PDB file of C-alpha atoms in Angstrom:
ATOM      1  CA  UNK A   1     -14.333 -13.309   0.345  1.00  0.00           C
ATOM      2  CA  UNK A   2     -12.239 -10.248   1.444  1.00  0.00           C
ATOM      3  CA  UNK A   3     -10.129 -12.772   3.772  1.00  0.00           C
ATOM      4  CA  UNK A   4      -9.722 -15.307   1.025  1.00  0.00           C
ATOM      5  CA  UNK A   5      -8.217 -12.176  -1.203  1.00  0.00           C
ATOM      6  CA  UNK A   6      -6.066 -10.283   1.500  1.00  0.00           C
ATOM      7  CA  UNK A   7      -4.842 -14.348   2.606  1.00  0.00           C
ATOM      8  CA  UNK A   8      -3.893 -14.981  -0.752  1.00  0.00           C
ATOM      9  CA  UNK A   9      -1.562 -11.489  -0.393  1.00  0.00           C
ATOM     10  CA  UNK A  10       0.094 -12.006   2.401  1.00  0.00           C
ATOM     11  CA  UNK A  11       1.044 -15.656   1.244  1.00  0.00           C
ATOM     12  CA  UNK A  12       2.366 -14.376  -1.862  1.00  0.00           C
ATOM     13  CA  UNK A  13       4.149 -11.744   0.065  1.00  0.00           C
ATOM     14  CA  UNK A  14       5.418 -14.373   2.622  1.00  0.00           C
ATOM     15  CA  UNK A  15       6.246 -16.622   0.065  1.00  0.00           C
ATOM     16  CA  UNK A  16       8.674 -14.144  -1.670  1.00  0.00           C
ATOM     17  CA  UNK A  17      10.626 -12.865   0.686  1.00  0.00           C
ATOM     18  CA  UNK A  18      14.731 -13.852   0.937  1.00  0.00           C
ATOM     19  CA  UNK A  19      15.779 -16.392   2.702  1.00  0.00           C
ATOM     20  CA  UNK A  20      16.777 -14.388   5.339  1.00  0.00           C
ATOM     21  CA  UNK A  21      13.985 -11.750   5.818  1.00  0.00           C
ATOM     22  CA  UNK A  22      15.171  -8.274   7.342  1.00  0.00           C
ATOM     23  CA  UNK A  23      13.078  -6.115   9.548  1.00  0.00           C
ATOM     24  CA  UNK A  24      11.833  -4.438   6.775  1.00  0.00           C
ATOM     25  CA  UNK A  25       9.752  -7.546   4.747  1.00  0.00           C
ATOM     26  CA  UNK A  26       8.495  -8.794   8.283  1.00  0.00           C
ATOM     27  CA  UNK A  27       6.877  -5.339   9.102  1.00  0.00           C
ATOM     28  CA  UNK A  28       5.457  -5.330   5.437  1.00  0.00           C
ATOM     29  CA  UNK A  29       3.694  -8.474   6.036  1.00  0.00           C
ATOM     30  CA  UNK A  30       2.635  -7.719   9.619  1.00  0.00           C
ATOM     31  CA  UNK A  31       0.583  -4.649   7.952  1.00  0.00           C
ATOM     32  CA  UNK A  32      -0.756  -6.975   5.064  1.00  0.00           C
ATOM     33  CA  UNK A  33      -2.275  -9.035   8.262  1.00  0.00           C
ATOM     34  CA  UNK A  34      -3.850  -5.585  10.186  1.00  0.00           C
ATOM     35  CA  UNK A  35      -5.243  -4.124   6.891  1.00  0.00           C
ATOM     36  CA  UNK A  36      -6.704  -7.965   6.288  1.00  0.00           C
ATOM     37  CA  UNK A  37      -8.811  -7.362   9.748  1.00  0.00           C
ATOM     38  CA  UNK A  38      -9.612  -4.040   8.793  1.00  0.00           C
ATOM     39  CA  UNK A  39     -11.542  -5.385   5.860  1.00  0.00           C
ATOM     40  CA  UNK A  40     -13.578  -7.220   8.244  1.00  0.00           C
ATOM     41  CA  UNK A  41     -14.152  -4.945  10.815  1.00  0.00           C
ATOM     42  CA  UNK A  42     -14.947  -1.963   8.700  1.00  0.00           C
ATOM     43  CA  UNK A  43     -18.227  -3.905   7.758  1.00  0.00           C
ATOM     44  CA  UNK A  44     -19.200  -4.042  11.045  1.00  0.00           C
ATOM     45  CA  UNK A  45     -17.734  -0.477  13.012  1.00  0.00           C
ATOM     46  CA  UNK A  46     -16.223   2.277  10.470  1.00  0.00           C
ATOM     47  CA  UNK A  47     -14.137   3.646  13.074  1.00  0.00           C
ATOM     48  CA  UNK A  48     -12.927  -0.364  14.177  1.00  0.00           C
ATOM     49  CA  UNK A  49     -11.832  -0.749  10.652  1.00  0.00           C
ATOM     50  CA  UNK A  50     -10.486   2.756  10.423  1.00  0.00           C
ATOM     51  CA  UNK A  51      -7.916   1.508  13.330  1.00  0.00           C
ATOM     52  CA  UNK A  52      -7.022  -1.920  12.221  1.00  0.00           C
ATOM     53  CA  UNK A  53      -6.016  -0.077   8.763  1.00  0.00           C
ATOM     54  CA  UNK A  54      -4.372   2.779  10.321  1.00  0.00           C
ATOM     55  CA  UNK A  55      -2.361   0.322  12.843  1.00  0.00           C
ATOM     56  CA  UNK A  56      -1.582  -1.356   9.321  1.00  0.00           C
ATOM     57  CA  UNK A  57       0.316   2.139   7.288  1.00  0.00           C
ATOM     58  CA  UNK A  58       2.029   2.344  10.596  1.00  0.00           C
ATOM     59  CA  UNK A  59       3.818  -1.122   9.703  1.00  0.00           C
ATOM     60  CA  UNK A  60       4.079  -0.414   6.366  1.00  0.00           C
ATOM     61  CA  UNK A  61       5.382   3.381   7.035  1.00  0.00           C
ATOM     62  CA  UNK A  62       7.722   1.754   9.450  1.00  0.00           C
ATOM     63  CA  UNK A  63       9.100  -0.697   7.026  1.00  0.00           C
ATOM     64  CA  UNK A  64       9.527   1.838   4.184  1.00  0.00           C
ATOM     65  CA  UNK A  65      11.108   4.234   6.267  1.00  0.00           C
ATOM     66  CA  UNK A  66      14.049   1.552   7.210  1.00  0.00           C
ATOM     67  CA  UNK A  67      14.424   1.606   3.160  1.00  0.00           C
ATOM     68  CA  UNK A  68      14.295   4.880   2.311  1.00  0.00           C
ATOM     69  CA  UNK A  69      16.575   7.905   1.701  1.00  0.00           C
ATOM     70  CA  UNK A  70      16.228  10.980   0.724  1.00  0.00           C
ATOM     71  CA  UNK A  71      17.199  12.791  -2.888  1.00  0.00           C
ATOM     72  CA  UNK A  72      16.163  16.270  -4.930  1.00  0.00           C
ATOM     73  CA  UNK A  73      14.236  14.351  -7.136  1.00  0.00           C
ATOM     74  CA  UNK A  74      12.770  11.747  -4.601  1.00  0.00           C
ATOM     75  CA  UNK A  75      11.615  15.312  -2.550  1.00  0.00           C
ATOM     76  CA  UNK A  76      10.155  16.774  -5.461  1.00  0.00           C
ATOM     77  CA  UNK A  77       8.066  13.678  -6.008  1.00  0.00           C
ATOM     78  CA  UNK A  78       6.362  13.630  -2.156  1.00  0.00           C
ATOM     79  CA  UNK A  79       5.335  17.452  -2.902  1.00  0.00           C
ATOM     80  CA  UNK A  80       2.275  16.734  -5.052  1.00  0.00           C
ATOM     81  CA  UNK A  81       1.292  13.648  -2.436  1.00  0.00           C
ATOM     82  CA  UNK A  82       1.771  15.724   0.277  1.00  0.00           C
ATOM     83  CA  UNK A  83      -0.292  19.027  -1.005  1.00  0.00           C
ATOM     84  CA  UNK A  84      -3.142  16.342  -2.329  1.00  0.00           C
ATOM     85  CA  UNK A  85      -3.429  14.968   1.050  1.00  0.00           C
ATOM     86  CA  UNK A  86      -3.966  18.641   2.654  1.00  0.00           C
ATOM     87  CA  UNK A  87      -6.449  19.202   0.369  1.00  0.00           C
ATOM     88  CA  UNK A  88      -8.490  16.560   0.290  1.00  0.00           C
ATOM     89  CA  UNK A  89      -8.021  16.235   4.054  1.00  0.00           C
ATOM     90  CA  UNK A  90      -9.462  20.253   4.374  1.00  0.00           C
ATOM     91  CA  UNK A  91     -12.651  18.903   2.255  1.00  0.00           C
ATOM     92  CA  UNK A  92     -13.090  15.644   4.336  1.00  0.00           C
ATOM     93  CA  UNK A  93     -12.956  18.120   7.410  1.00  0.00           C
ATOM     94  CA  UNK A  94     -15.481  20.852   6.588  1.00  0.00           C
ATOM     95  CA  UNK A  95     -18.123  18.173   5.260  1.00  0.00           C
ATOM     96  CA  UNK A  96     -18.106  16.231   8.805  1.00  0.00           C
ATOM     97  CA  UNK A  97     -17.930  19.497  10.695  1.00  0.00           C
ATOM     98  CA  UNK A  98     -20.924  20.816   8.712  1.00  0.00           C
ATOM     99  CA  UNK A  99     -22.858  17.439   9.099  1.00  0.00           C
ATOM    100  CA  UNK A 100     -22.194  17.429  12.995  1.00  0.00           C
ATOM    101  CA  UNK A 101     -19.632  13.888  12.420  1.00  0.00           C
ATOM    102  CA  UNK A 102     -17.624  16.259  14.986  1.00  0.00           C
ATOM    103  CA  UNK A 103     -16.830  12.732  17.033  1.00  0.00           C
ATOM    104  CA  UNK A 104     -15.040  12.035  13.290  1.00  0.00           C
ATOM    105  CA  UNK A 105     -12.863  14.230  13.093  1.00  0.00           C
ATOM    106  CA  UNK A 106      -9.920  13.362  15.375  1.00  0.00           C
ATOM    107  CA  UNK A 107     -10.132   9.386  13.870  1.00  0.00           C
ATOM    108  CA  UNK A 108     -10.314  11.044  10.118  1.00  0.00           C
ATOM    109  CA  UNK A 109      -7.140  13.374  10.787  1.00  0.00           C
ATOM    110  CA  UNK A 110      -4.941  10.700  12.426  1.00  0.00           C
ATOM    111  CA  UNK A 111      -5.654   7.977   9.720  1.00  0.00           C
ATOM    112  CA  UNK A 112      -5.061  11.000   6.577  1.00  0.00           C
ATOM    113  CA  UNK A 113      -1.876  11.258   8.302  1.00  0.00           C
ATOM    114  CA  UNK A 114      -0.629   8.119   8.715  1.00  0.00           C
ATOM    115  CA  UNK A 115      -1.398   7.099   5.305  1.00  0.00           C
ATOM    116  CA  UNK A 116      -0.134  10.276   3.768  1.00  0.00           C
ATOM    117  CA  UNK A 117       3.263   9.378   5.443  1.00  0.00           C
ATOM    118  CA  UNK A 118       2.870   6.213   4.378  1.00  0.00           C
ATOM    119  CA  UNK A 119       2.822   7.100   0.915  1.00  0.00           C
ATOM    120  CA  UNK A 120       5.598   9.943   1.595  1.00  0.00           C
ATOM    121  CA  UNK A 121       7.416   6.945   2.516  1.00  0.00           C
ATOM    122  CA  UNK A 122       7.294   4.309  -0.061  1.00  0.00           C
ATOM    123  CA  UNK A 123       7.708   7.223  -2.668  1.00  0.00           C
ATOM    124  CA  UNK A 124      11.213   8.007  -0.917  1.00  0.00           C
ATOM    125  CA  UNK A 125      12.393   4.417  -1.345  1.00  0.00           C
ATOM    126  CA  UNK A 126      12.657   4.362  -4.679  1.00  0.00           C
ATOM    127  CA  UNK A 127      10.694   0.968  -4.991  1.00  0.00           C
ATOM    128  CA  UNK A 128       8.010   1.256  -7.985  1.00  0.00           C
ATOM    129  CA  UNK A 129       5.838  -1.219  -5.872  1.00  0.00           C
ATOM    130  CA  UNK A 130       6.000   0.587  -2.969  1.00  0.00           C
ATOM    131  CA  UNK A 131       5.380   3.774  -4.886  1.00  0.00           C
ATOM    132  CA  UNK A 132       2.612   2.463  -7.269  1.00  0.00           C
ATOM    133  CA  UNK A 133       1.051   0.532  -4.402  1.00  0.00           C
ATOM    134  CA  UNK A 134       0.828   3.613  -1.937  1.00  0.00           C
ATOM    135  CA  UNK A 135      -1.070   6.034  -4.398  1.00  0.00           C
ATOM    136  CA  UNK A 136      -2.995   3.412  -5.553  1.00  0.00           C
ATOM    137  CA  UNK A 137      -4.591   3.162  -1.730  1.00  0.00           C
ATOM    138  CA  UNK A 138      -4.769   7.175  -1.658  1.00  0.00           C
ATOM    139  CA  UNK A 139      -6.806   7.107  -4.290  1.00  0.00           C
ATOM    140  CA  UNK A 140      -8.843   4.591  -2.885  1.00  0.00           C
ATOM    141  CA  UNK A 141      -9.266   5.696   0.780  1.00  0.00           C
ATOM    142  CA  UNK A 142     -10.208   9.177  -1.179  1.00  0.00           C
ATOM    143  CA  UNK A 143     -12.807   8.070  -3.647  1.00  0.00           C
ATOM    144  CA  UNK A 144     -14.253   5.705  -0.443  1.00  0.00           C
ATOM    145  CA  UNK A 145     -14.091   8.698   2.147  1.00  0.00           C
ATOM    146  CA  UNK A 146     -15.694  10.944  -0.547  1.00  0.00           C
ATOM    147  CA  UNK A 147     -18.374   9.324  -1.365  1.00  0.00           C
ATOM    148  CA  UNK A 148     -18.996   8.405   2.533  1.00  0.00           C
ATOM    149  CA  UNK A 149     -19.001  12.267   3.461  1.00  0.00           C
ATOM    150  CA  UNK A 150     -18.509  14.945   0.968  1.00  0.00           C
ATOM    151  CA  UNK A 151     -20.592  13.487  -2.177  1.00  0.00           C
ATOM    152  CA  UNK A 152     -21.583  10.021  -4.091  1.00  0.00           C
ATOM    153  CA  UNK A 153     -19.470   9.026  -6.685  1.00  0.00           C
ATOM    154  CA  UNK A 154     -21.097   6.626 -10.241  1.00  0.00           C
ATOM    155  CA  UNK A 155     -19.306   2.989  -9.877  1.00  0.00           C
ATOM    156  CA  UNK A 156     -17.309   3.927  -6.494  1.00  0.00           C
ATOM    157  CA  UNK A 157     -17.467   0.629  -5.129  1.00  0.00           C
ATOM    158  CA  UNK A 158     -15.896  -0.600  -8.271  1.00  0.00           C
ATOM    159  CA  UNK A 159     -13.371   1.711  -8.576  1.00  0.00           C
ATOM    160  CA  UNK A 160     -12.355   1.615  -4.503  1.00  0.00           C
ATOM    161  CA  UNK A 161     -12.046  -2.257  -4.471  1.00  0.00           C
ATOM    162  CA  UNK A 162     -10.302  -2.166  -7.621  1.00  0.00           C
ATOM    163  CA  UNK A 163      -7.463   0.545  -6.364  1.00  0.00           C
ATOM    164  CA  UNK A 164      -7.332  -1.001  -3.231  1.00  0.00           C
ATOM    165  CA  UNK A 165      -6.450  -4.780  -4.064  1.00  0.00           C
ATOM    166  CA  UNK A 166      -4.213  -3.923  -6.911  1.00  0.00           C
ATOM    167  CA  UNK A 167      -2.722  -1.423  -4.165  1.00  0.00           C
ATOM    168  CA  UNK A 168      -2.244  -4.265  -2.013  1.00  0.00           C
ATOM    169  CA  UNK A 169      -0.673  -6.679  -4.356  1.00  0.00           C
ATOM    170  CA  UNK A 170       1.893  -4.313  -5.074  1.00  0.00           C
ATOM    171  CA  UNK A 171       2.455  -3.812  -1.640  1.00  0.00           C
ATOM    172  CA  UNK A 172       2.741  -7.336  -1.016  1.00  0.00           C
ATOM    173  CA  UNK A 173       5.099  -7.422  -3.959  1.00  0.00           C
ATOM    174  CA  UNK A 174       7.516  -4.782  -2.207  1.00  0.00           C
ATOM    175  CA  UNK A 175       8.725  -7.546   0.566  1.00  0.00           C
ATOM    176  CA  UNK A 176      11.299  -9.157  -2.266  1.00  0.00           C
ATOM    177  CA  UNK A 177      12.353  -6.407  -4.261  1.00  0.00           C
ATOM    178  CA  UNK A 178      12.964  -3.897  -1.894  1.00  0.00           C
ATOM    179  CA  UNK A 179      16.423  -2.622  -1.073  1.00  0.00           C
ATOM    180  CA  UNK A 180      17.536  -3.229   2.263  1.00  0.00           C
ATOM    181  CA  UNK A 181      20.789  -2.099   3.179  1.00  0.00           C
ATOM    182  CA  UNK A 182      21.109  -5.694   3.556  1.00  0.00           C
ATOM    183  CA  UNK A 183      20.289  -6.233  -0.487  1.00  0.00           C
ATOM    184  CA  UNK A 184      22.928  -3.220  -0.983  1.00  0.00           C
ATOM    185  CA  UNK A 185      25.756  -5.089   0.543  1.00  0.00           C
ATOM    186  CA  UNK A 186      25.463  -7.628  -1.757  1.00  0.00           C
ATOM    187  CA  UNK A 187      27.405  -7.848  -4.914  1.00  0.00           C
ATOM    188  CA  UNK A 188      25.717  -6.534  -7.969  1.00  0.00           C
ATOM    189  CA  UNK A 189      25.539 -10.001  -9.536  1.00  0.00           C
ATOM    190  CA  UNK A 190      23.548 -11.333  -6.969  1.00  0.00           C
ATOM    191  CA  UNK A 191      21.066  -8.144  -7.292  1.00  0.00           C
ATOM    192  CA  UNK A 192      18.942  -9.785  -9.665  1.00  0.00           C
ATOM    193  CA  UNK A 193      14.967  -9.028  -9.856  1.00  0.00           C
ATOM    194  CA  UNK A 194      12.872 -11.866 -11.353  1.00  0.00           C
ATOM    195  CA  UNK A 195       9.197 -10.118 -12.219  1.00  0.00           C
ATOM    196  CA  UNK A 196       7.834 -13.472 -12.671  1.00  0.00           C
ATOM    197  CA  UNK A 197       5.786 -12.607 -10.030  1.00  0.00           C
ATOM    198  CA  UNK A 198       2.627 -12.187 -12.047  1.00  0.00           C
ATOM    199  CA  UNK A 199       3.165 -15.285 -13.589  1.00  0.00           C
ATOM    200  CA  UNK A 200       3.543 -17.059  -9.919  1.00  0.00           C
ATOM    201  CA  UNK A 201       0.469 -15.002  -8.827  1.00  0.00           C
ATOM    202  CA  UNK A 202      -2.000 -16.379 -11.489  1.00  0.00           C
ATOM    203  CA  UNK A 203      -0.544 -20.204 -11.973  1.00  0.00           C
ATOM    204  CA  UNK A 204      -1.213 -19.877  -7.856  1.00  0.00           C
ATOM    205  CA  UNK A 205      -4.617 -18.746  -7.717  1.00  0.00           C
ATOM    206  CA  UNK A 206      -5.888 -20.246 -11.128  1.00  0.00           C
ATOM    207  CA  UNK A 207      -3.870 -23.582 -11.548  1.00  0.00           C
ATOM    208  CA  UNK A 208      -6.404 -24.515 -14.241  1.00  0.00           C
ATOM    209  CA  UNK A 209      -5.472 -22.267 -16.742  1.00  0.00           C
ATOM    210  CA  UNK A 210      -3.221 -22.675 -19.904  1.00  0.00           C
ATOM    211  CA  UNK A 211       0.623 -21.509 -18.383  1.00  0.00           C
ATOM    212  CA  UNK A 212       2.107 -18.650 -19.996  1.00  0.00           C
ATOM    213  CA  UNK A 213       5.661 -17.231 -20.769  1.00  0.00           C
ATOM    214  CA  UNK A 214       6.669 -14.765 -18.234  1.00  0.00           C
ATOM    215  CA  UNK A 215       7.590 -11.235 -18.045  1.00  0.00           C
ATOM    216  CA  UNK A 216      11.354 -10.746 -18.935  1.00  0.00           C
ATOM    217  CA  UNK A 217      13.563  -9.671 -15.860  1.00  0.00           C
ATOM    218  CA  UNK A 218      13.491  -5.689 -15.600  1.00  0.00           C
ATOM    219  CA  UNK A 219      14.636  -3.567 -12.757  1.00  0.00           C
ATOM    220  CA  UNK A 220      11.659  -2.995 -10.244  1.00  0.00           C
ATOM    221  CA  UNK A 221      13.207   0.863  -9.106  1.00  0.00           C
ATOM    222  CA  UNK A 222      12.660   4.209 -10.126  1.00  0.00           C
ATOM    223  CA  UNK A 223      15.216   6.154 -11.672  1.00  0.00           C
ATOM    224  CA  UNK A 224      15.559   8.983  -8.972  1.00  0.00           C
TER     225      UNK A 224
END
């Protein structure tokens, strides 16, 4: 199941990228593929999945960070990511200290890390998928890694898978709309965003069902 729904992201995300893909989209997909095997593995070995997911926000951190630039506003917005991640990083830390997870520590620090540049990242694009997509798997990895170590949580597996493939999709969703420096060379006619991704997304996965008027054409960027 959890290959069949990761599959059907990285198709989508393959499928709708330009016609001549920059470095960027490719390393987008490339961590759509590593977090795919992290799904898997983290059934088996928490610490094998832990990798194949932090190997993943390296590819995505590396593709943001060839899209991203730096403003007052776009630093004001990483502040609150970046103080969320020390703190819930400092609670992850004491619990598996006091419950002797010492061998957990080093894996737990790297992968809080990565991901919280990750999400530094896609916030300093600009990119509301990017954006959305990274705090979505924050919140996530937190309420996941919570309930693992600190404390159980009601409904957490319903609210982790739920944060985490809508995080995805959204990531998968930052391949086309992304600006390159590529997409900024190119006349402003020609920088047209079609959000009838939703629409492709559904008539894709659920060709049974009544088609539907999409989503008018909106521009996919925050304002800072």
């Amino acid at each position: 199941m959890w290959r069949s729904k990761i599959f059907h992201f990285i198709y989508f995300g393959f499928r709708q990228q330009p016609a001549e893909p920059a470095a960027t989209h490719r390393l987008i997909i490339i961590g759509l593929f590593f977090c795919m095997l992290g799904d898997g593995f983290i059934a088996v070995s928490f610490v094998a999945g832990l990798s194949a997911f932090l190997i993943g926000h390296l590819f995505y951190l590396s593709g943001f960070l060839k899209s991203s630039s730096i403003s007052r506003r776009r630093m004001a917005a990483i502040l609150p990511m970046a103080f969320y991640s020390f703190i819930i990083g400092r609670q992850l830390i004491a619990s598996l200290l006091a419950e002797g997870n010492d061998t957990l520590v080093v894996p737990v620090i790297a992968y809080i890390l990565t991901i919280a540049l990750m999400a530094i990242s896609a916030l300093l694009t600009g990119n509301i998928f990017a954006a959305a997509g990274s705090i979505l798997f924050v919140i996530s990895d937190s309420i996941l890694s919570w309930n693992m170590f600190i404390s159980s949580i009601a409904f957490s597996d319903v609210f982790i898978m739920t944060t985490y493939y809508f995080a995805q999709f959204l990531i998968a969703r930052v391949s086309p709309s992304i600006r390159t420096r590529k997409y900024m060379q190119q006349p402003i006619s020609k920088r047209k965003n079609n959000l009838n991704w939703l629409f492709f997304y559904i008539v894709n996965l659920y060709p049974h069902k009544k088609e539907a008027r999409g989503p008018k054409p909106s521009s996919c960027f925050l304002k800072i």
